[in-house]
Amino acid sequence: MLLGQLNAAASPLTQEQVQKLQGLVAELNPIQQAWVSGYLAANANSAALGGPVANTPAAGDAAPLTILYGSQTGNAKGVATKLKEQAESRGLAVKLVSMSDYKPTALKKEKFLTIVVSTYGEGEPPEDAETLHEFLATKKAPKLDDVKVAVIGLGDSSYEFFCQTAKDFEERLNKLGAQTIYQRADLDVDYDDEAAAWIAGAIDAFEPDLKAQQDAAGGQVVSMPFGAPTAAASQYTKQNPFEAELLTVQKITGRDSTKDVRHVEISLEGSDITYTPGDSLGVYFLNDDVLVDEVLTLTQIDATSIVKVGEEELSVRNALIEKLELTQSYPGFVEKYAIATGTPELLKLVEDKAAMRAYIEPRQIYDVIRQNPAKLDAQTLVDCLRKLQARLYSIASSQSEVEDEVHLTLGLVQFDAFDSEHLGGCSGYLTRRAEEGCKVKVFSEHNDNFRLPTDDNTPVIMVGPGTGIAPFRAFLQERDSREAQGKNWLFFGNPHFTQDFLYQVEIQGYLKSGLLNKVDVAFSRDQAEKVYVQDKLRSNSKDVFEWLEAGAHLYICGDANRMAKDVHNALVDIVKENTGKSNEDAEQYLKDLRSANRYQKDVY
């Protein structure tokens, strides 16, 4: 019987349960549906036989290796999954859990614990790790004297608080009595090899105790999948991207706009790549060959010299164009380049972290080389650089609408410095150098922390100024295709109405059709007093709070450092104004929304 044919007479479920189930099934592909079917059947059989339900080890089972991950973009989850697979391949019992699904009070039951966590913003934990991160610093956190732990962090050394969240977790766990059994690793953006080495070493450290407990429990290994089923895996990944056709790159800001924003369409035809609204697309790019030739001239390197990048051999020119990072500056490059060239000014920076940060902030790697030219061996230059990393962009389309395409909303990073124009690596490539019809290497990055509600009757509030509109275009396409009945309210902002109203025709069309119930726009420079999306939220305080009380999910996408914080502060004020709560209680109200997955952010 199809789910859509269920009725009150035929189904043991309530009408509300049927609606929830229909909402969930609508989000799943056939492989995921099969997984859920098997999962429910296994649970039902286990209960019928009087056995333990899945995820609940029977009495006397060995304590598993619990892997907790906190992931903003999916990288930490990927490392955690590889750790699980490697441990299971050795016959070890493993429990893989997102920190958002983990009850902090369960810590007192753990014996073997690994933490895999990223850091973003100013040393902040990812959203799904916030609750556990805070809990460990409170008096409620239990003593963990018998717990053995290993921590691995993912971050970007371009930022000041590199892997700070991983450092926090290890310090707090140690203060509670946990013993670090394997040295913490703080991994930079090019982390694959180091992550693999750390995984092998961490499992080596845990294995003797885990095997001893399993032997004492009769050698039983309990498989414990935990949380939501994973999406069907594509053969195309960060390590093996798909060569997709670039279909369209269209400017969607006006001629006189201070911003250059492009609508980008890419064909996924011939791939098995799937995505869900809220996901991101990873895009690899080519460095500017003119600037690469300048680098080779400044370092007096023959362009045809053969170098190694990992296990691959190629010309140094091709390596610099295709394989190595030349835009984003980071301390590691300056340090290696300083040592390789013996440049006194750069060597001084190595000893002064604050001065190093101030130095790299306005400079791309091109600038460092321009201002400190020196003769180098080709391989030495390559060894100073890290591998080029794909740039992640929030997907601006729903596959139910665009099928085998994927759309992006991309702002050109452009600034003048040291008497020359500077462009972002990927945005400069896609907007200035790539031609429609060329091939670009892409992969999808799933983001389970930014999802539409499963119940299509749930109201949704979306706050997305600038290119933050991208995922909400996907949300609206998805809700339109699903004929969702839940109300939708969009807050959008940009400098000028006439120049910067991204997707204006589409938004007005959704208003006319009734899909969008409300739209509030903030064009900050169109009047003497600047108006932003947080101001629009405050001016709609009563209605915003009524929507939240009615069960609305609230989403924010865009700038993390200013906009997201200003919007959060506005929400705190809205809760206080409508409830009389204290600042602390209003913050707790929003934390409760986050815990219920009703307050989600995609910020950068």
XYZ file of C-alpha atoms in Angstrom:
604
model
C 0.000 0.000 0.000
C 1.342 3.435 -0.905
C 1.696 5.935 1.916
C -0.519 8.359 0.058
C -3.335 5.769 0.188
C -3.274 5.462 3.985
C -6.494 6.427 5.694
C -7.837 6.348 9.196
C -9.555 3.006 8.656
C -6.578 1.225 7.153
C -3.729 2.708 9.207
C -2.921 2.227 12.901
C -1.282 5.668 12.809
C -2.951 8.904 13.835
C -3.555 11.499 11.138
C -0.732 13.601 12.598
C 1.658 10.633 12.443
C 0.662 9.946 8.848
C 1.419 13.577 7.917
C 4.801 13.444 9.610
C 5.630 10.173 7.879
C 4.566 11.577 4.510
C 6.776 14.611 5.097
C 9.775 12.416 5.897
C 9.275 10.026 2.979
C 9.004 12.979 0.569
C 12.583 13.942 1.474
C 14.080 10.466 0.946
C 15.462 8.904 -2.206
C 14.740 5.200 -2.911
C 17.961 4.003 -1.236
C 17.171 5.991 1.911
C 13.592 4.681 1.924
C 14.934 1.123 1.745
C 17.275 1.851 4.658
C 14.421 3.199 6.783
C 12.238 0.203 5.873
C 14.946 -2.225 6.950
C 15.685 -0.250 10.090
C 12.022 -0.278 11.176
C 11.651 -3.970 10.317
C 14.748 -4.849 12.359
C 13.435 -2.870 15.330
C 10.008 -4.481 15.058
C 11.499 -8.001 14.854
C 13.811 -7.309 17.770
C 10.944 -6.046 19.922
C 8.756 -9.012 18.943
C 11.464 -11.428 20.014
C 11.917 -9.626 23.302
C 15.412 -8.522 22.336
C 17.039 -5.133 22.798
C 16.053 -2.336 20.438
C 18.784 -1.139 18.058
C 21.180 1.429 19.596
C 20.624 -0.118 23.056
C 23.345 -2.638 23.917
C 22.210 -5.627 25.945
C 23.476 -6.025 29.499
C 27.028 -7.290 29.559
C 27.926 -5.931 26.104
C 31.369 -4.373 25.797
C 31.519 -0.583 25.940
C 31.787 0.744 22.380
C 34.117 3.362 20.983
C 31.815 6.382 20.899
C 32.619 8.841 18.107
C 31.041 12.265 18.629
C 31.270 14.727 15.763
C 30.458 18.406 15.424
C 30.425 19.511 11.807
C 29.486 22.818 10.188
C 29.995 21.899 6.530
C 30.306 18.110 6.649
C 34.101 17.707 6.778
C 34.219 16.622 10.436
C 31.357 14.217 9.818
C 33.336 12.738 6.927
C 36.404 12.172 9.097
C 34.229 10.680 11.868
C 32.630 8.299 9.379
C 36.044 7.135 8.163
C 37.099 6.580 11.780
C 33.984 4.435 12.322
C 34.629 2.389 9.179
C 38.282 1.779 10.078
C 37.411 0.741 13.646
C 34.675 -1.620 12.461
C 37.070 -3.180 9.951
C 39.139 -4.288 12.953
C 36.112 -5.874 14.610
C 35.562 -3.104 17.167
C 32.149 -2.008 18.459
C 31.506 1.596 17.445
C 28.797 4.194 18.025
C 28.815 7.213 15.681
C 26.748 10.156 16.946
C 26.267 13.766 15.899
C 26.722 16.011 18.914
C 23.306 17.481 18.139
C 21.748 14.040 18.762
C 23.781 13.254 21.872
C 22.454 13.731 25.409
C 25.284 15.314 27.433
C 24.208 13.366 30.541
C 25.162 10.154 28.682
C 28.836 11.088 29.119
C 28.932 9.378 32.501
C 28.245 6.051 30.780
C 31.130 6.340 28.302
C 34.431 4.479 28.558
C 36.053 5.169 25.182
C 35.407 8.492 23.487
C 36.640 10.259 20.368
C 35.797 13.849 19.469
C 35.900 14.992 15.830
C 35.036 18.684 15.626
C 35.522 21.700 13.386
C 35.918 25.353 14.342
C 34.397 28.351 12.613
C 34.110 32.100 13.108
C 36.130 33.448 16.005
C 36.995 30.106 17.548
C 33.351 29.063 17.864
C 31.979 25.513 17.818
C 29.757 24.427 14.948
C 26.053 24.754 15.670
C 25.519 21.051 16.346
C 28.320 21.094 18.954
C 27.225 24.174 20.903
C 25.128 22.421 23.551
C 27.748 19.800 24.444
C 30.545 22.400 24.301
C 28.707 24.579 26.811
C 27.639 21.645 29.008
C 31.243 20.539 29.584
C 32.018 23.924 31.135
C 29.129 23.774 33.633
C 28.877 22.275 37.115
C 26.462 19.678 35.724
C 29.237 17.972 33.753
C 30.026 14.568 35.330
C 33.388 13.267 36.497
C 35.037 11.258 33.719
C 37.879 9.589 35.610
C 37.466 6.230 33.846
C 37.088 7.650 30.332
C 39.795 7.414 27.687
C 39.583 10.077 24.998
C 41.172 11.224 21.740
C 40.397 14.492 19.972
C 40.902 15.597 16.370
C 40.130 19.123 15.164
C 39.516 20.560 11.694
C 40.138 24.192 10.920
C 41.863 26.741 8.722
C 45.188 28.220 9.797
C 44.281 31.402 7.899
C 42.167 32.261 10.943
C 43.405 33.321 14.342
C 41.561 30.738 16.451
C 42.775 27.715 14.527
C 41.077 24.500 15.779
C 40.082 26.274 18.998
C 36.973 24.133 19.518
C 39.003 20.903 19.500
C 41.397 22.437 22.025
C 38.422 23.444 24.196
C 36.924 19.958 24.134
C 40.168 18.252 25.098
C 40.875 20.729 27.897
C 37.371 20.447 29.349
C 37.313 16.645 29.149
C 40.729 16.458 30.834
C 39.544 18.765 33.632
C 36.686 16.337 34.245
C 39.192 13.525 34.646
C 39.255 11.986 31.162
C 42.621 10.606 30.056
C 43.900 11.592 26.605
C 44.998 8.273 25.128
C 46.260 9.636 21.793
C 47.684 13.058 20.957
C 45.241 15.622 19.576
C 45.643 16.544 15.904
C 44.827 20.055 14.663
C 44.273 19.698 10.924
C 44.434 22.450 8.315
C 42.301 22.597 5.167
C 44.486 20.056 3.348
C 43.825 17.371 5.934
C 43.202 14.057 4.157
C 46.599 12.409 4.661
C 47.024 13.632 8.247
C 43.474 12.566 9.121
C 44.140 9.051 7.804
C 47.346 8.810 9.853
C 45.599 10.072 13.010
C 42.707 7.612 12.567
C 45.098 4.671 12.320
C 47.061 5.815 15.366
C 43.966 6.519 17.472
C 42.497 3.082 16.733
C 45.856 1.494 17.623
C 45.654 3.276 20.989
C 42.062 2.237 21.746
C 42.130 -1.295 20.304
C 43.774 -3.254 23.178
C 41.275 -2.064 25.802
C 38.297 -2.381 23.453
C 39.274 -5.924 22.437
C 39.860 -6.910 26.078
C 36.358 -5.729 27.044
C 34.782 -7.424 24.039
C 36.545 -10.703 24.877
C 35.313 -10.430 28.475
C 31.776 -9.911 27.136
C 32.003 -13.053 25.036
C 33.418 -11.430 21.929
C 30.074 -9.868 20.980
C 30.263 -6.859 18.678
C 27.137 -4.710 18.698
C 26.509 -2.647 15.589
C 25.097 0.672 16.665
C 24.076 3.069 13.896
C 22.861 6.226 15.567
C 20.848 9.145 14.268
C 19.413 9.775 10.831
C 20.261 7.567 7.854
C 23.005 8.972 5.661
C 22.220 10.166 2.162
C 22.997 7.886 -0.736
C 26.699 8.267 -1.409
C 27.799 9.579 -4.784
C 30.874 8.236 -6.526
C 31.847 11.889 -6.954
C 33.421 13.412 -3.859
C 35.863 16.071 -2.752
C 38.659 13.643 -3.644
C 36.981 12.562 -6.918
C 34.957 15.527 -8.263
C 32.661 15.415 -11.295
C 33.626 17.350 -14.418
C 30.441 19.319 -14.994
C 29.515 21.715 -17.777
C 29.247 25.385 -16.857
C 25.947 26.393 -18.460
C 25.297 29.986 -17.428
C 27.033 32.821 -15.580
C 24.637 35.778 -15.495
C 25.119 39.050 -13.632
C 22.058 39.789 -11.491
C 23.084 43.112 -9.953
C 22.645 46.400 -11.825
C 25.227 48.265 -13.856
C 25.741 50.820 -11.101
C 25.752 48.376 -8.189
C 28.696 48.327 -5.802
C 28.410 44.513 -5.898
C 28.972 42.033 -8.702
C 26.677 39.063 -8.046
C 26.245 36.258 -10.580
C 23.616 33.570 -11.015
C 25.501 30.414 -11.998
C 23.979 27.291 -13.541
C 25.950 24.030 -13.784
C 24.865 20.777 -15.433
C 25.085 17.568 -13.384
C 23.968 15.429 -16.340
C 25.852 12.144 -16.425
C 26.601 12.165 -12.697
C 24.896 10.499 -9.742
C 25.161 13.673 -7.660
C 22.070 14.447 -5.593
C 21.489 17.304 -3.193
C 18.869 18.582 -0.797
C 17.936 22.242 -0.225
C 20.375 23.474 2.418
C 23.357 21.606 0.919
C 26.455 23.217 -0.587
C 28.351 22.680 -3.819
C 32.123 22.358 -3.765
C 33.761 23.963 -6.808
C 37.380 23.590 -7.877
C 38.897 26.379 -9.977
C 41.978 27.330 -11.976
C 44.371 30.044 -10.854
C 45.002 32.970 -13.210
C 47.685 31.844 -15.684
C 48.913 35.440 -16.126
C 49.599 35.743 -12.397
C 51.134 32.264 -12.303
C 53.595 33.319 -15.020
C 54.444 36.391 -12.945
C 55.190 34.171 -9.919
C 57.495 31.998 -12.036
C 59.342 35.081 -13.282
C 59.760 36.512 -9.770
C 61.160 33.210 -8.473
C 63.248 32.586 -11.630
C 61.692 29.134 -12.130
C 61.496 27.411 -15.512
C 57.800 26.830 -16.241
C 58.498 23.368 -17.646
C 60.274 22.083 -14.512
C 58.700 18.855 -13.280
C 57.477 18.787 -9.668
C 55.544 16.423 -7.425
C 52.253 17.347 -5.787
C 51.433 14.410 -3.570
C 51.994 11.387 -5.779
C 51.390 13.257 -9.041
C 54.163 14.547 -11.303
C 53.521 17.519 -13.599
C 55.049 20.792 -14.770
C 55.385 23.487 -12.137
C 53.241 25.843 -14.250
C 50.390 23.356 -14.433
C 50.766 22.624 -10.718
C 50.437 26.321 -9.873
C 47.393 26.754 -12.122
C 45.509 23.586 -11.181
C 46.708 22.192 -7.867
C 48.019 24.833 -5.428
C 46.580 27.705 -3.385
C 47.764 31.149 -4.520
C 45.044 33.477 -3.235
C 44.241 32.798 0.429
C 47.227 33.733 2.603
C 47.999 31.744 5.736
C 50.854 31.736 8.269
C 52.240 28.384 7.146
C 53.112 29.695 3.684
C 54.811 32.841 4.971
C 56.870 30.782 7.411
C 57.994 28.237 4.795
C 58.675 30.942 2.200
C 60.657 32.973 4.739
C 62.885 30.007 5.556
C 63.280 29.027 1.892
C 64.275 32.533 0.805
C 65.994 33.710 4.007
C 64.068 37.006 3.863
C 64.787 38.864 7.150
C 61.477 40.789 7.239
C 59.462 37.595 6.851
C 61.584 35.673 9.357
C 60.719 38.315 11.986
C 57.013 37.665 11.403
C 57.460 33.984 12.216
C 58.275 34.948 15.814
C 55.321 37.333 16.225
C 51.848 35.805 15.701
C 50.009 39.134 15.970
C 52.310 40.770 13.436
C 51.905 37.746 11.148
C 48.091 38.082 11.241
C 48.297 41.784 10.468
C 50.675 41.066 7.575
C 48.635 38.368 5.819
C 45.220 40.020 6.300
C 45.445 42.385 3.246
C 47.694 40.132 1.170
C 47.193 37.245 -1.176
C 50.040 34.775 -1.685
C 50.768 36.557 -4.967
C 51.517 39.725 -2.944
C 53.902 37.980 -0.561
C 55.937 36.729 -3.524
C 55.738 40.051 -5.395
C 57.024 41.963 -2.394
C 59.712 39.401 -1.561
C 60.998 38.007 -4.871
C 63.796 35.451 -4.662
C 65.294 32.700 -6.771
C 63.851 29.326 -5.796
C 63.936 25.715 -6.849
C 60.601 24.677 -8.411
C 59.927 21.880 -5.908
C 60.826 24.174 -3.002
C 58.132 26.653 -4.060
C 55.605 23.844 -4.440
C 56.482 22.558 -0.962
C 55.816 26.026 0.492
C 52.236 25.961 -0.817
C 49.238 23.926 0.275
C 46.878 22.135 -2.069
C 44.125 24.177 -3.647
C 40.831 23.647 -1.826
C 37.402 23.701 -3.400
C 35.223 26.645 -2.430
C 31.814 25.790 -0.955
C 28.701 27.694 -2.059
C 25.158 27.369 -0.709
C 23.044 25.730 -3.395
C 20.362 28.035 -4.814
C 18.101 25.434 -6.415
C 15.968 22.375 -5.695
C 16.455 19.267 -7.812
C 12.700 18.805 -7.884
C 12.638 22.054 -9.892
C 15.867 22.051 -11.949
C 16.464 18.261 -12.154
C 20.021 17.584 -13.399
C 21.256 21.118 -12.799
C 22.578 22.975 -9.767
C 22.396 26.744 -9.308
C 24.581 29.088 -7.256
C 24.392 32.741 -6.228
C 27.969 33.943 -6.287
C 29.402 37.297 -5.245
C 32.686 38.329 -6.875
C 35.381 38.945 -4.251
C 37.153 42.058 -5.552
C 39.397 44.625 -3.885
C 42.268 46.966 -4.654
C 45.532 46.597 -2.752
C 49.164 47.504 -3.432
C 48.196 49.366 -6.621
C 46.507 46.406 -8.282
C 43.102 44.719 -8.533
C 42.688 41.530 -6.511
C 40.059 38.847 -7.152
C 38.913 35.881 -5.125
C 40.226 32.537 -6.321
C 36.999 30.781 -7.337
C 34.756 33.827 -7.780
C 37.385 35.457 -10.003
C 37.646 32.301 -12.083
C 33.907 31.794 -12.565
C 33.064 35.447 -13.256
C 36.111 36.608 -15.233
C 37.957 33.700 -16.844
C 35.750 30.620 -17.200
C 33.671 30.463 -20.374
C 30.180 29.016 -20.631
C 30.472 25.455 -21.892
C 33.770 24.751 -20.135
C 34.201 21.986 -17.554
C 34.341 22.670 -13.810
C 35.044 20.063 -11.154
C 32.287 19.874 -8.526
C 30.867 17.738 -5.724
C 27.933 18.102 -3.322
C 28.451 18.654 0.403
C 25.492 17.622 2.537
C 24.496 19.873 5.429
C 22.115 18.182 7.848
C 22.201 21.296 10.045
C 20.214 23.395 7.542
C 17.058 21.590 6.545
C 13.437 22.427 5.812
C 10.989 20.983 8.347
C 9.725 17.516 7.452
C 6.157 18.636 8.076
C 5.047 20.725 5.094
C 2.475 22.500 7.270
C 5.195 24.110 9.405
C 5.700 27.876 8.931
C 9.163 29.073 7.922
C 10.977 32.392 8.498
C 14.023 32.986 6.265
C 16.580 35.774 6.832
C 19.003 36.045 3.925
C 20.546 39.385 2.946
C 22.848 39.588 -0.091
C 23.981 36.224 -1.435
C 22.439 34.734 1.717
C 19.283 34.506 -0.405
C 20.745 31.431 -2.163
C 19.468 28.544 0.002
C 16.087 30.243 0.422
C 15.584 30.242 -3.339
C 16.128 26.474 -3.043
C 13.736 26.278 -0.065
C 11.006 28.095 -1.977
C 11.428 25.929 -5.090
C 11.217 22.813 -2.913
C 8.140 23.936 -0.985
C 6.497 24.960 -4.238
C 7.126 21.548 -5.813
C 5.857 19.776 -2.687
C 2.788 22.029 -2.553
C 3.645 22.675 1.077
C 0.893 24.448 2.980
C 3.126 25.982 5.652
C 3.451 29.767 5.599
C 6.705 31.341 4.315
C 8.196 34.698 5.320
C 11.347 36.098 3.703
C 13.594 38.885 4.984
C 16.025 40.162 2.352
C 18.457 43.051 2.362
C 21.038 44.739 0.134
C 22.220 48.311 -0.549
C 19.797 49.508 -3.293
C 16.374 48.410 -4.551
C 17.046 49.299 -8.189
C 20.506 47.705 -8.359
C 20.602 44.866 -5.812
C 17.203 43.149 -5.505
C 18.410 39.630 -6.304
C 15.807 37.329 -7.889
C 13.225 40.124 -7.678
C 10.938 38.704 -10.397
C 10.937 35.232 -8.823
C 10.206 36.605 -5.344
C 7.355 38.754 -6.631
C 6.009 35.723 -8.497
C 5.994 33.665 -5.294
C 4.184 36.508 -3.527
C 1.559 36.617 -6.259
C 1.063 32.834 -6.206
C 0.726 32.826 -2.428
C 3.745 30.608 -1.745
C 5.383 33.565 -0.008
C 3.021 34.991 2.586
C 5.247 37.888 3.603
C 8.385 39.577 2.277
C 10.229 42.297 4.177
C 13.089 44.035 2.370
C 15.807 46.284 3.785
C 17.637 48.363 1.186
C 20.141 50.007 3.473
C 21.311 52.889 1.256
C 17.955 53.999 -0.171
C 17.273 56.446 2.678
C 19.272 58.695 4.992
C 19.129 56.233 7.889
C 20.525 52.800 7.087
C 18.038 49.952 7.480
C 19.084 46.305 7.765
C 17.270 42.975 8.058
C 17.634 43.015 11.856
C 15.757 46.341 11.874
C 12.967 44.801 9.811
C 12.765 41.919 12.287
C 12.432 44.352 15.193
C 9.725 46.347 13.422
C 7.770 43.082 13.010
C 8.458 41.960 16.574
C 4.932 40.885 17.494
C 4.331 38.905 14.285
C 7.765 37.246 14.365
C 7.172 36.048 17.916
C 3.662 34.812 17.055
C 5.097 32.768 14.183
C 7.727 31.256 16.501
C 5.081 30.419 19.085
C 3.075 28.779 16.302
C 5.983 26.425 15.618
C 7.844 28.297 12.869
C 11.375 27.250 11.914
C 13.771 30.172 11.576
C 16.778 30.238 9.238
C 19.670 32.681 8.788
C 22.139 32.657 5.902
C 24.981 35.068 5.192
C 27.779 36.904 6.954
C 28.738 35.292 10.272
C 30.759 38.066 11.856
C 28.239 40.909 11.738
C 24.854 40.115 10.195
C 24.184 36.808 11.957
C 25.159 38.274 15.332
C 23.048 41.382 14.779
C 20.058 39.236 13.774
C 20.541 37.027 16.831
C 20.592 40.086 19.104
C 17.400 41.319 17.444
C 15.757 37.951 18.127
C 16.795 38.141 21.779
C 15.160 41.578 21.979
C 12.010 40.280 20.269
C 11.655 37.455 22.804
C 12.231 39.845 25.717
C 9.759 42.388 24.357
C 6.967 39.844 23.865
C 7.468 37.804 27.033
C 9.061 40.050 29.625
C 11.871 37.482 29.948
C 15.348 38.434 31.131
C 18.217 38.503 28.661
C 19.422 35.128 29.963
C 15.986 33.530 29.638
C 15.529 34.975 26.142
C 18.862 33.428 25.125
C 17.657 30.122 26.561
C 14.461 30.407 24.500
C 16.590 30.595 21.347
C 18.830 27.752 22.535
C 15.721 25.625 22.970
C 14.719 26.462 19.400
C 18.177 25.396 18.243
C 17.955 22.141 20.175
C 14.649 21.443 18.438
C 16.260 22.222 15.030
C 13.962 25.210 14.690
C 16.723 27.864 14.621
C 19.369 27.051 11.998
C 22.215 29.028 10.447
C 24.284 28.733 7.287
C 26.857 31.466 7.914
C 30.324 32.170 6.598
